[in-house]
Amino acid sequence: MSQVRVRFAPSPTGFFHIGSARTALFNWLYARHTGGVFVLRIEDTDKERNSEAFLNVIYDSLTWMGMTWDEGPKVGGDYGPYRQSERNDVYQHYLKLLQDSGRAYEKDGAIWFKLLGERHEVFDEHRKKTVVKVKNTPAIIEDQIRGHVERTEDEDFVIVRSDGNPVFHFVNVVDDIAMKITHVIRGEDHLSNTSKHVELFKAFGAPVPTYAHIPLILKQNGPGKMSKRDQGALIEEYQRRGYLPEALVNFLCLLGWAPGDNREKMPIEEIIRLFDLPGVNQSNARFDEKKLAHMNMAYLLEKPADEFVRLAGDYFERSGAFAQNRPDESYFRDVMVLSQPKIKGLEELPGYTKYFFSDEYPVDPKAKDKIMGKGEPKVRLAELAEAVKSADFSSDAALEQMIQVLASTHGLSVGDYIHPGRLAVSGTNVGPSFYGLFRVLGRDRVLKRIERFLATA
Ligand code: GLU
C-alpha cells in the first residue's frame, strides 16, 4: 500500500479545545504508527469567523503537545499552500473540471453540484417550496470505526455561494484530493457530510479515502457533547495551569481508545506502537477532569528532581510567584524536591510552599485550636527550641533521632513535639514530612519561628 497521508484540518474559529486536540492526536498517532505523513491544513475560508489569534493558538497548542506536523503552515511541503484562504486558484481549477464534465451548474447566482440520476420535482412541505429530487444510489462508507454506513444524497447542493465563496464540502474534498490524503480521521459530527464528500470524490474520478469517524466527547456532568464553552475544554488553559503536556496527551489518547489490557499510563512510544483505528471505541467517551488531574500527578511524581525543579521554576516565573522575591536557588530546589511527592499539580506549588519563602504566613485557627488546646504545647515548644539549638540539621534521620531522644527524655511521644512544632514553623498541620520540613527550613528559621510563635501564642 502507498504511504498513509492524514490531515488535521481545523477551522480557526475559536480556541483550541479538547475535541479538536483529540482529533489532531488520533491523526498524528495514526501517521506515526504507520510511518505516514501528518498534514496540517487550515480551513479558513470563512473570513468573518476566522482569526489570526486563533490560528496561533492552534500552532502553539499542537507544538506544546508534541504533535509536530510534516507538512503545513510554517514547515511547507509539496502540496501547499496549506491555508485554504491561499488556495483559490486550486479551487478554480477543480471547479472548472466539474463544469467541463457537466457536473456543476449555475442557479440563483450560486454554483451547484449536479448529482447523477433520474430527476423529478416534489413539493417539500417543510421548506414550503418545490425541489428537485434525484434518484440516486447510496454512498457506501466502510468506516474504520463506525463500520458499514450507507447514506443517499438525493438533492444537488451548492458548492460556491453567490458571494463567490466556495463551500466547506467542496474545498474539503478538493484539498483531500490535491493533497493526496489517504485516510480521513475526524469527529463523528462530520459523518453526515460524508455522502456529499463521496459524491464529489467520484465526480472528480478520485479515489475515495478511508474514513474513520471518532465518537464524540461527552461533557463531564450531564448529557450532551462537550463544547468549547464547557469548563476544562480549552487546551491553553492546561498549558497555563502548568499541566504536563505528556500527561494531557496520554489522557486524550484514552478518550475513545484503549490498549486493550487495562493499562492507562503509557509512554507515547508505546501508544504509537499500539494505536490503530479499529481499536477506537464506537461509543462516546466522557471527559473526566479528575482523571486528567490524576494522570498529571502520576507524571509529575516520576520526574527526576532536576526536571521537576526546572518545571516548578518555570511555573513560578510564569504565574508571577517570583515577582516579590526570588529565593536562593538551592533553597528553592530543596523546597521543591521536598514538595514533589505531596502535590497534584504545579499550580498547587506556590500556595503549598508559601511559608518557606516568607515569614508572614497565616496560622490556621482550626489547627491552632486543636493543637494548642490539649496538653502543654508551649512547654513542648520551649523544649524543642532548646534542642534545635544544638541539633544536627544535615539529614532527616538526624532530626528524627533528635525528636525521639527529646520525647523519651520527657516520657512523651514524638507527636507531642511534632504537632506544635509544625504549626509553629508553618502555620498549618499539613505539609511535607516533618523532618524534611525542619531540615529544609534550617536551624535559624526554625528557631526564629518557634520563638516568635511562643511570644504571640
Ligand atoms: N474544518 C473542519 C472542522 O474543523 C474539518 C473537517 C474534516 O476534518 O474533514 O471540523
Coordinates of C-alpha atoms and ligand atoms in Angstrom, one line a residue:
M1 CA 0.0 0.0 0.0
S2 CA 1.1 3.5 -0.7
Q3 CA 2.2 5.7 2.2
V4 CA -0.5 6.9 4.6
R5 CA -1.3 10.6 4.4
V6 CA -3.6 12.0 7.0
R7 CA -4.5 15.6 7.8
F8 CA -5.8 17.6 10.7
A9 CA -8.0 20.3 9.2
P10 CA -9.1 22.8 11.9
S11 CA -11.1 26.0 11.2
P12 CA -9.6 28.7 13.4
T13 CA -12.9 30.0 14.6
G14 CA -12.4 29.5 18.3
F15 CA -10.0 28.5 20.9
F16 CA -8.4 25.1 20.6
H17 CA -10.4 22.6 22.6
I18 CA -10.2 19.1 23.9
G19 CA -12.2 17.7 21.0
S20 CA -10.0 19.2 18.3
A21 CA -6.9 18.2 20.2
R22 CA -8.1 14.6 20.3
T23 CA -8.9 14.6 16.6
A24 CA -5.4 16.0 15.9
L25 CA -3.9 13.4 18.1
F26 CA -5.6 10.4 16.5
N27 CA -4.4 11.6 13.1
W28 CA -0.9 12.2 14.4
L29 CA -0.8 8.8 16.1
Y30 CA -2.0 7.0 13.0
A31 CA 0.6 8.8 10.9
R32 CA 3.4 7.9 13.4
H33 CA 2.1 4.3 13.8
T34 CA 2.1 3.7 10.0
G35 CA 5.2 5.7 9.2
G36 CA 2.9 8.1 7.2
V37 CA 2.6 11.8 6.8
F38 CA 0.7 14.1 9.1
V39 CA -0.5 17.2 7.3
L40 CA -1.8 20.4 9.0
R41 CA -4.4 22.2 6.8
I42 CA -6.1 25.3 7.9
E43 CA -9.7 25.6 6.8
D44 CA -10.0 29.3 6.9
T45 CA -12.3 30.1 4.0
D46 CA -14.9 31.7 6.3
K47 CA -13.2 35.1 6.5
E48 CA -15.6 36.5 9.0
R49 CA -15.3 33.8 11.6
N50 CA -11.5 33.2 11.4
S51 CA -8.9 35.0 13.3
E52 CA -5.1 35.1 13.3
A53 CA -5.1 34.8 17.1
F54 CA -6.9 31.5 17.0
L55 CA -4.5 30.3 14.4
N56 CA -1.6 30.9 16.6
V57 CA -3.3 29.1 19.5
I58 CA -3.6 26.1 17.2
Y59 CA 0.1 26.2 16.3
D60 CA 1.1 26.7 19.9
S61 CA -1.1 24.0 21.3
L62 CA 0.0 21.4 18.8
T63 CA 3.6 22.2 19.3
W64 CA 3.3 22.2 23.1
M65 CA 1.7 18.7 22.9
G66 CA 4.5 17.4 20.7
M67 CA 2.3 16.9 17.6
T68 CA 4.7 18.1 15.0
W69 CA 3.3 18.3 11.5
D70 CA 5.2 17.0 8.5
E71 CA 3.5 19.3 6.0
G72 CA 1.6 22.5 6.6
P73 CA 2.0 26.2 7.5
K74 CA 5.5 27.1 8.7
V75 CA 7.1 23.9 7.5
G76 CA 5.8 23.8 3.9
G77 CA 5.6 20.7 1.8
D78 CA 4.9 19.6 -1.8
Y79 CA 1.2 20.2 -1.7
G80 CA 1.0 23.8 -0.3
P81 CA -0.1 26.3 0.4
Y82 CA -1.7 24.8 3.4
R83 CA -4.2 27.5 4.2
Q84 CA -7.4 27.4 2.3
S85 CA -7.5 31.1 2.1
E86 CA -4.5 30.9 -0.2
R87 CA -5.7 28.2 -2.4
N88 CA -8.3 30.0 -4.6
D89 CA -6.6 29.1 -7.9
V90 CA -6.7 25.4 -6.9
Y91 CA -10.4 25.6 -6.3
Q92 CA -11.0 27.5 -9.6
H93 CA -9.1 24.7 -11.4
Y94 CA -11.2 22.0 -9.8
L95 CA -14.4 23.9 -10.3
K96 CA -13.6 24.1 -14.0
L97 CA -13.1 20.3 -14.1
L98 CA -16.7 19.9 -12.7
Q99 CA -18.1 22.4 -15.1
D100 CA -16.4 20.9 -18.1
S101 CA -17.7 17.5 -17.2
G102 CA -21.2 18.8 -16.8
R103 CA -21.3 18.2 -13.0
A104 CA -21.6 21.9 -12.0
Y105 CA -24.2 24.5 -13.0
E106 CA -25.2 27.9 -12.0
K107 CA -28.6 28.8 -10.4
D108 CA -29.6 31.9 -8.5
G109 CA -26.0 33.2 -8.6
A110 CA -24.6 30.1 -6.8
I111 CA -22.8 27.2 -8.3
W112 CA -24.4 23.8 -7.7
F113 CA -23.0 20.3 -7.8
K114 CA -25.1 18.0 -10.0
L115 CA -25.9 14.5 -8.9
L116 CA -26.4 11.8 -11.5
G117 CA -29.7 10.0 -11.8
E118 CA -33.3 10.5 -12.8
R119 CA -34.9 13.8 -11.6
H120 CA -38.3 14.7 -10.6
E121 CA -39.9 17.7 -8.8
V122 CA -41.7 17.4 -5.5
F123 CA -43.2 19.9 -3.1
D124 CA -41.3 20.0 0.2
E125 CA -43.7 20.6 3.0
H126 CA -41.0 21.6 5.4
R127 CA -39.4 24.2 3.2
K128 CA -42.6 25.2 1.5
K129 CA -41.3 25.0 -2.0
T130 CA -40.8 22.8 -4.9
V131 CA -37.5 20.9 -5.0
V132 CA -35.8 18.7 -7.5
K133 CA -35.1 15.2 -6.1
V134 CA -32.6 12.8 -7.7
K135 CA -33.0 9.1 -7.8
N136 CA -29.5 8.2 -6.6
T137 CA -27.7 5.1 -5.3
P138 CA -26.4 5.3 -1.7
A139 CA -22.9 6.2 -1.0
I140 CA -21.3 3.3 0.8
I141 CA -18.8 4.1 3.6
E142 CA -16.8 1.4 5.2
D143 CA -15.9 3.4 8.2
Q144 CA -12.9 2.1 10.2
I145 CA -14.7 2.9 13.4
R146 CA -18.4 3.1 12.6
G147 CA -18.4 0.1 10.3
H148 CA -20.7 -0.1 7.3
V149 CA -22.6 3.2 6.7
E150 CA -24.9 3.9 3.8
R151 CA -26.4 7.3 3.0
T152 CA -28.1 8.6 -0.1
E153 CA -27.8 12.1 -1.4
D154 CA -30.9 13.0 -3.4
E155 CA -30.6 16.7 -4.0
D156 CA -28.0 18.8 -5.7
F157 CA -26.1 21.0 -3.4
V158 CA -24.3 24.4 -3.5
I159 CA -20.5 24.3 -3.9
V160 CA -19.8 28.0 -4.5
R161 CA -22.0 30.6 -2.8
S162 CA -23.5 33.6 -4.6
D163 CA -20.8 35.8 -3.0
G164 CA -18.2 33.7 -4.7
N165 CA -17.0 31.8 -1.6
P166 CA -16.6 28.1 -2.0
V167 CA -18.5 25.9 0.4
F168 CA -16.8 23.6 3.0
H169 CA -17.8 20.4 1.3
F170 CA -16.2 21.4 -1.9
V171 CA -12.9 22.8 -0.6
N172 CA -12.5 20.0 1.9
V173 CA -12.8 17.3 -0.8
V174 CA -10.7 19.2 -3.3
D175 CA -7.9 19.6 -0.8
D176 CA -8.1 16.0 0.2
I177 CA -7.6 15.1 -3.5
A178 CA -5.0 17.7 -4.2
M179 CA -3.0 16.8 -1.0
K180 CA -3.3 13.0 -1.7
I181 CA -5.0 12.3 1.6
T182 CA -5.5 8.5 2.1
H183 CA -7.4 8.5 5.5
V184 CA -9.9 11.0 6.8
I185 CA -10.0 10.8 10.6
R186 CA -12.4 13.3 12.1
G187 CA -15.2 13.9 14.5
E188 CA -18.4 12.0 14.2
D189 CA -20.3 15.2 13.7
H190 CA -18.9 15.0 10.1
L191 CA -20.3 11.6 9.4
S192 CA -23.5 13.1 7.9
N193 CA -21.4 15.1 5.4
T194 CA -19.5 12.1 4.2
S195 CA -22.1 11.1 1.5
K196 CA -21.7 14.5 -0.1
H197 CA -18.0 14.1 0.0
V198 CA -18.1 10.7 -1.5
E199 CA -20.2 12.0 -4.4
L200 CA -17.6 14.7 -5.0
F201 CA -14.7 12.3 -5.0
K202 CA -16.4 10.2 -7.5
A203 CA -17.3 13.1 -9.7
F204 CA -13.6 14.0 -9.9
G205 CA -12.7 10.4 -10.6
A206 CA -10.6 10.4 -7.5
P207 CA -10.2 7.5 -5.1
V208 CA -12.4 7.9 -2.0
P209 CA -10.2 8.0 1.1
T210 CA -10.7 5.6 4.0
Y211 CA -12.9 7.1 6.7
A212 CA -12.7 6.9 10.4
H213 CA -15.2 8.9 12.4
I214 CA -14.3 9.4 16.0
P215 CA -17.1 9.3 18.6
L216 CA -18.0 12.4 20.5
I217 CA -16.6 13.6 23.8
L218 CA -19.4 14.0 26.4
K219 CA -19.3 16.7 28.9
Q220 CA -18.3 15.7 32.4
N221 CA -21.7 16.1 34.0
G222 CA -25.0 15.5 32.3
P223 CA -25.8 14.6 28.8
G224 CA -24.5 16.3 25.6
K225 CA -21.4 16.9 23.8
M226 CA -18.5 18.8 25.3
S227 CA -18.3 22.2 23.8
K228 CA -15.6 24.9 23.8
R229 CA -17.6 26.8 26.4
D230 CA -17.5 23.9 28.9
Q231 CA -15.2 24.2 31.8
G232 CA -11.9 22.5 31.3
A233 CA -12.4 22.4 27.5
L234 CA -9.6 24.6 26.4
I235 CA -6.1 23.3 25.8
E236 CA -4.3 26.5 26.5
E237 CA -5.9 26.6 30.0
Y238 CA -4.0 23.4 30.9
Q239 CA -0.8 24.9 29.5
R240 CA -1.3 28.0 31.6
R241 CA -2.0 25.9 34.7
G242 CA 1.2 24.0 34.4
Y243 CA -0.1 20.7 33.3
L244 CA 2.4 18.4 31.7
P245 CA 1.8 18.0 28.0
E246 CA 2.7 14.3 28.1
A247 CA 0.0 13.8 30.8
L248 CA -2.6 15.6 28.7
V249 CA -1.7 13.6 25.6
N250 CA -1.8 10.3 27.5
F251 CA -5.2 11.3 28.9
L252 CA -6.5 12.4 25.4
C253 CA -5.4 9.1 23.9
L254 CA -7.7 7.3 26.3
L255 CA -10.7 9.3 25.3
G256 CA -12.0 6.7 22.9
W257 CA -9.0 4.4 22.6
A258 CA -7.5 1.8 24.9
P259 CA -4.6 -0.6 24.5
G260 CA -6.9 -3.5 25.5
D261 CA -5.1 -4.5 28.6
N262 CA -6.3 -2.0 31.2
R263 CA -3.2 0.0 31.1
E264 CA -3.7 3.7 31.3
K265 CA -0.4 5.5 31.9
M266 CA 1.9 4.7 29.0
P267 CA 4.8 6.3 27.2
I268 CA 3.9 7.9 23.9
E269 CA 6.2 5.5 22.0
E270 CA 4.1 2.6 23.4
I271 CA 0.9 4.3 22.4
I272 CA 2.2 4.9 18.9
R273 CA 3.2 1.2 18.6
L274 CA -0.3 0.0 19.7
F275 CA -2.6 2.6 18.2
D276 CA -4.8 1.6 15.4
L277 CA -8.1 2.8 14.0
P278 CA -10.1 -0.4 14.6
G279 CA -9.1 0.0 18.3
V280 CA -11.0 3.2 18.6
N281 CA -14.3 2.8 20.5
Q282 CA -17.6 3.2 18.8
S283 CA -19.3 4.7 21.9
N284 CA -18.9 8.2 23.1
A285 CA -16.2 9.0 25.7
R286 CA -16.8 11.0 28.8
F287 CA -14.5 13.8 29.8
D288 CA -13.2 13.4 33.3
E289 CA -11.3 16.2 34.8
K290 CA -10.3 14.2 37.9
K291 CA -8.8 11.5 35.8
L292 CA -6.8 14.1 33.9
A293 CA -5.5 15.7 37.2
H294 CA -4.6 12.2 38.4
M295 CA -2.7 11.4 35.2
N296 CA -0.8 14.7 35.6
M297 CA 0.1 13.9 39.2
A298 CA 1.4 10.5 38.1
Y299 CA 3.7 12.0 35.5
L300 CA 4.9 14.7 37.9
L301 CA 5.7 12.2 40.6
E302 CA 8.1 10.3 38.4
K303 CA 10.0 13.4 37.2
P304 CA 13.7 13.4 38.1
A305 CA 14.5 16.1 40.7
D306 CA 16.3 18.4 38.2
E307 CA 13.5 18.4 35.8
F308 CA 10.9 18.8 38.4
V309 CA 12.7 21.8 39.8
R310 CA 13.1 23.3 36.4
L311 CA 9.3 22.9 35.7
A312 CA 8.5 24.3 39.0
G313 CA 10.7 27.3 38.4
D314 CA 9.1 27.9 35.1
Y315 CA 5.7 27.8 36.7
F316 CA 6.6 30.2 39.5
E317 CA 8.1 32.5 36.9
R318 CA 5.1 32.5 34.6
S319 CA 2.5 32.8 37.4
G320 CA 4.2 35.7 38.9
A321 CA 5.1 34.0 42.2
F322 CA 8.7 35.2 41.9
A323 CA 7.5 38.8 41.5
Q324 CA 8.2 40.0 45.0
N325 CA 11.2 38.0 46.0
R326 CA 13.3 35.5 44.2
P327 CA 14.5 32.8 46.6
D328 CA 18.0 31.5 46.7
E329 CA 18.4 28.8 44.1
S330 CA 19.5 25.9 46.2
Y331 CA 16.9 26.7 48.9
F332 CA 14.2 26.8 46.1
R333 CA 15.4 23.5 44.9
D334 CA 15.3 21.9 48.4
V335 CA 11.7 23.2 48.9
M336 CA 10.5 21.9 45.5
V337 CA 12.1 18.4 45.9
L338 CA 10.5 18.2 49.4
S339 CA 7.1 19.1 48.0
Q340 CA 7.2 16.9 44.8
P341 CA 5.6 13.8 46.4
K342 CA 2.9 15.9 48.0
I343 CA 1.3 18.0 45.3
K344 CA -1.2 17.0 42.5
G345 CA -0.1 19.7 40.1
L346 CA 2.5 22.5 39.6
E347 CA -0.3 25.0 40.1
E348 CA -0.5 24.0 43.8
L349 CA 3.1 24.7 44.5
P350 CA 3.1 28.5 45.1
G351 CA 0.4 28.1 47.7
Y352 CA 1.7 24.9 49.1
T353 CA 5.2 26.3 49.7
K354 CA 4.4 29.9 50.6
Y355 CA 5.6 29.8 54.2
F356 CA 9.0 28.6 53.0
F357 CA 9.6 31.8 51.3
S358 CA 8.0 34.3 53.6
D359 CA 7.8 34.6 57.4
E360 CA 4.5 36.3 57.0
Y361 CA 2.3 33.2 56.9
P362 CA -1.1 32.9 58.5
V363 CA -1.8 30.5 61.3
D364 CA -4.7 28.2 60.6
P365 CA -7.1 28.9 63.6
K366 CA -8.6 25.4 63.4
A367 CA -5.3 23.7 63.6
K368 CA -4.2 26.0 66.3
D369 CA -7.2 25.3 68.5
K370 CA -6.8 21.6 68.0
I371 CA -3.0 21.5 68.7
M372 CA -2.7 24.2 71.4
G373 CA -5.9 23.1 73.2
K374 CA -4.5 20.0 74.8
G375 CA -1.5 19.1 77.0
E376 CA 1.3 21.6 77.4
P377 CA 2.2 22.5 73.9
K378 CA 4.0 25.7 74.9
V379 CA 6.3 23.8 77.2
R380 CA 7.0 21.3 74.5
L381 CA 7.8 24.1 72.0
A382 CA 10.3 25.6 74.5
E383 CA 12.0 22.2 74.9
L384 CA 12.0 21.8 71.2
A385 CA 13.6 25.2 70.6
E386 CA 16.3 24.4 73.2
A387 CA 17.0 21.1 71.4
V388 CA 17.1 22.7 68.0
K389 CA 19.9 25.0 69.0
S390 CA 22.4 22.1 69.1
A391 CA 20.6 19.7 66.7
D392 CA 22.2 18.2 63.6
F393 CA 20.2 19.6 60.6
S394 CA 22.2 17.7 58.0
S395 CA 19.7 14.9 57.5
D396 CA 16.1 13.9 58.2
A397 CA 17.4 10.8 60.1
A398 CA 19.4 13.0 62.5
L399 CA 16.4 15.2 63.1
E400 CA 14.2 12.3 63.7
Q401 CA 16.7 11.0 66.3
M402 CA 16.8 14.4 68.0
I403 CA 13.0 14.3 68.4
Q404 CA 13.0 10.7 69.6
V405 CA 15.6 11.5 72.3
L406 CA 13.6 14.6 73.3
A407 CA 10.4 12.6 73.6
S408 CA 11.8 9.7 75.6
T409 CA 13.7 12.1 77.9
H410 CA 10.4 13.5 78.9
G411 CA 8.5 10.3 78.7
L412 CA 6.3 11.6 75.9
S413 CA 5.5 10.7 72.3
V414 CA 7.1 12.3 69.3
G415 CA 3.7 13.7 68.3
D416 CA 3.8 15.9 71.3
Y417 CA 6.7 17.8 69.7
I418 CA 5.9 17.3 66.0
H419 CA 2.4 18.8 66.0
P420 CA 3.1 22.1 67.8
G421 CA 6.5 22.2 66.0
R422 CA 4.9 22.0 62.6
L423 CA 2.2 24.5 63.5
A424 CA 4.8 27.0 64.8
V425 CA 7.1 26.9 61.7
S426 CA 4.4 26.7 59.0
G427 CA 1.1 27.9 60.5
T428 CA -0.6 24.6 59.4
N429 CA -1.0 21.0 60.4
V430 CA -0.5 19.7 56.9
G431 CA 2.6 19.7 54.7
P432 CA 5.6 17.7 53.7
S433 CA 7.4 15.3 56.0
F434 CA 8.1 17.0 59.4
Y435 CA 11.8 16.2 59.4
G436 CA 12.2 17.3 55.9
L437 CA 10.4 20.5 56.7
F438 CA 12.8 21.3 59.6
R439 CA 15.9 20.3 57.5
V440 CA 14.9 22.5 54.6
L441 CA 13.9 25.5 56.7
G442 CA 17.2 25.2 58.6
R443 CA 18.1 25.9 62.2
D444 CA 17.8 29.7 62.0
R445 CA 14.3 29.9 60.5
V446 CA 13.0 27.1 62.8
L447 CA 14.3 28.7 65.9
K448 CA 13.1 32.2 65.0
R449 CA 9.7 30.9 64.1
I450 CA 9.2 28.9 67.2
E451 CA 10.3 31.8 69.4
R452 CA 8.0 34.2 67.6
F453 CA 5.1 31.7 67.9
L454 CA 5.7 31.3 71.6
A455 CA 5.8 35.0 72.1
T456 CA 2.4 35.5 70.4
A457 CA 0.5 32.3 71.0
Ligands
GLU1 N1 -12.7 22.2 9.1 C1 -13.4 21.0 9.5 C2 -13.6 21.0 11.1 O1 -12.9 21.8 11.7 C3 -12.7 19.8 9.1 C4 -13.5 18.6 8.8 C5 -12.7 17.4 8.3 O2 -11.8 17.0 9.0 O3 -12.9 16.9 7.2 O4 -14.5 20.4 11.6

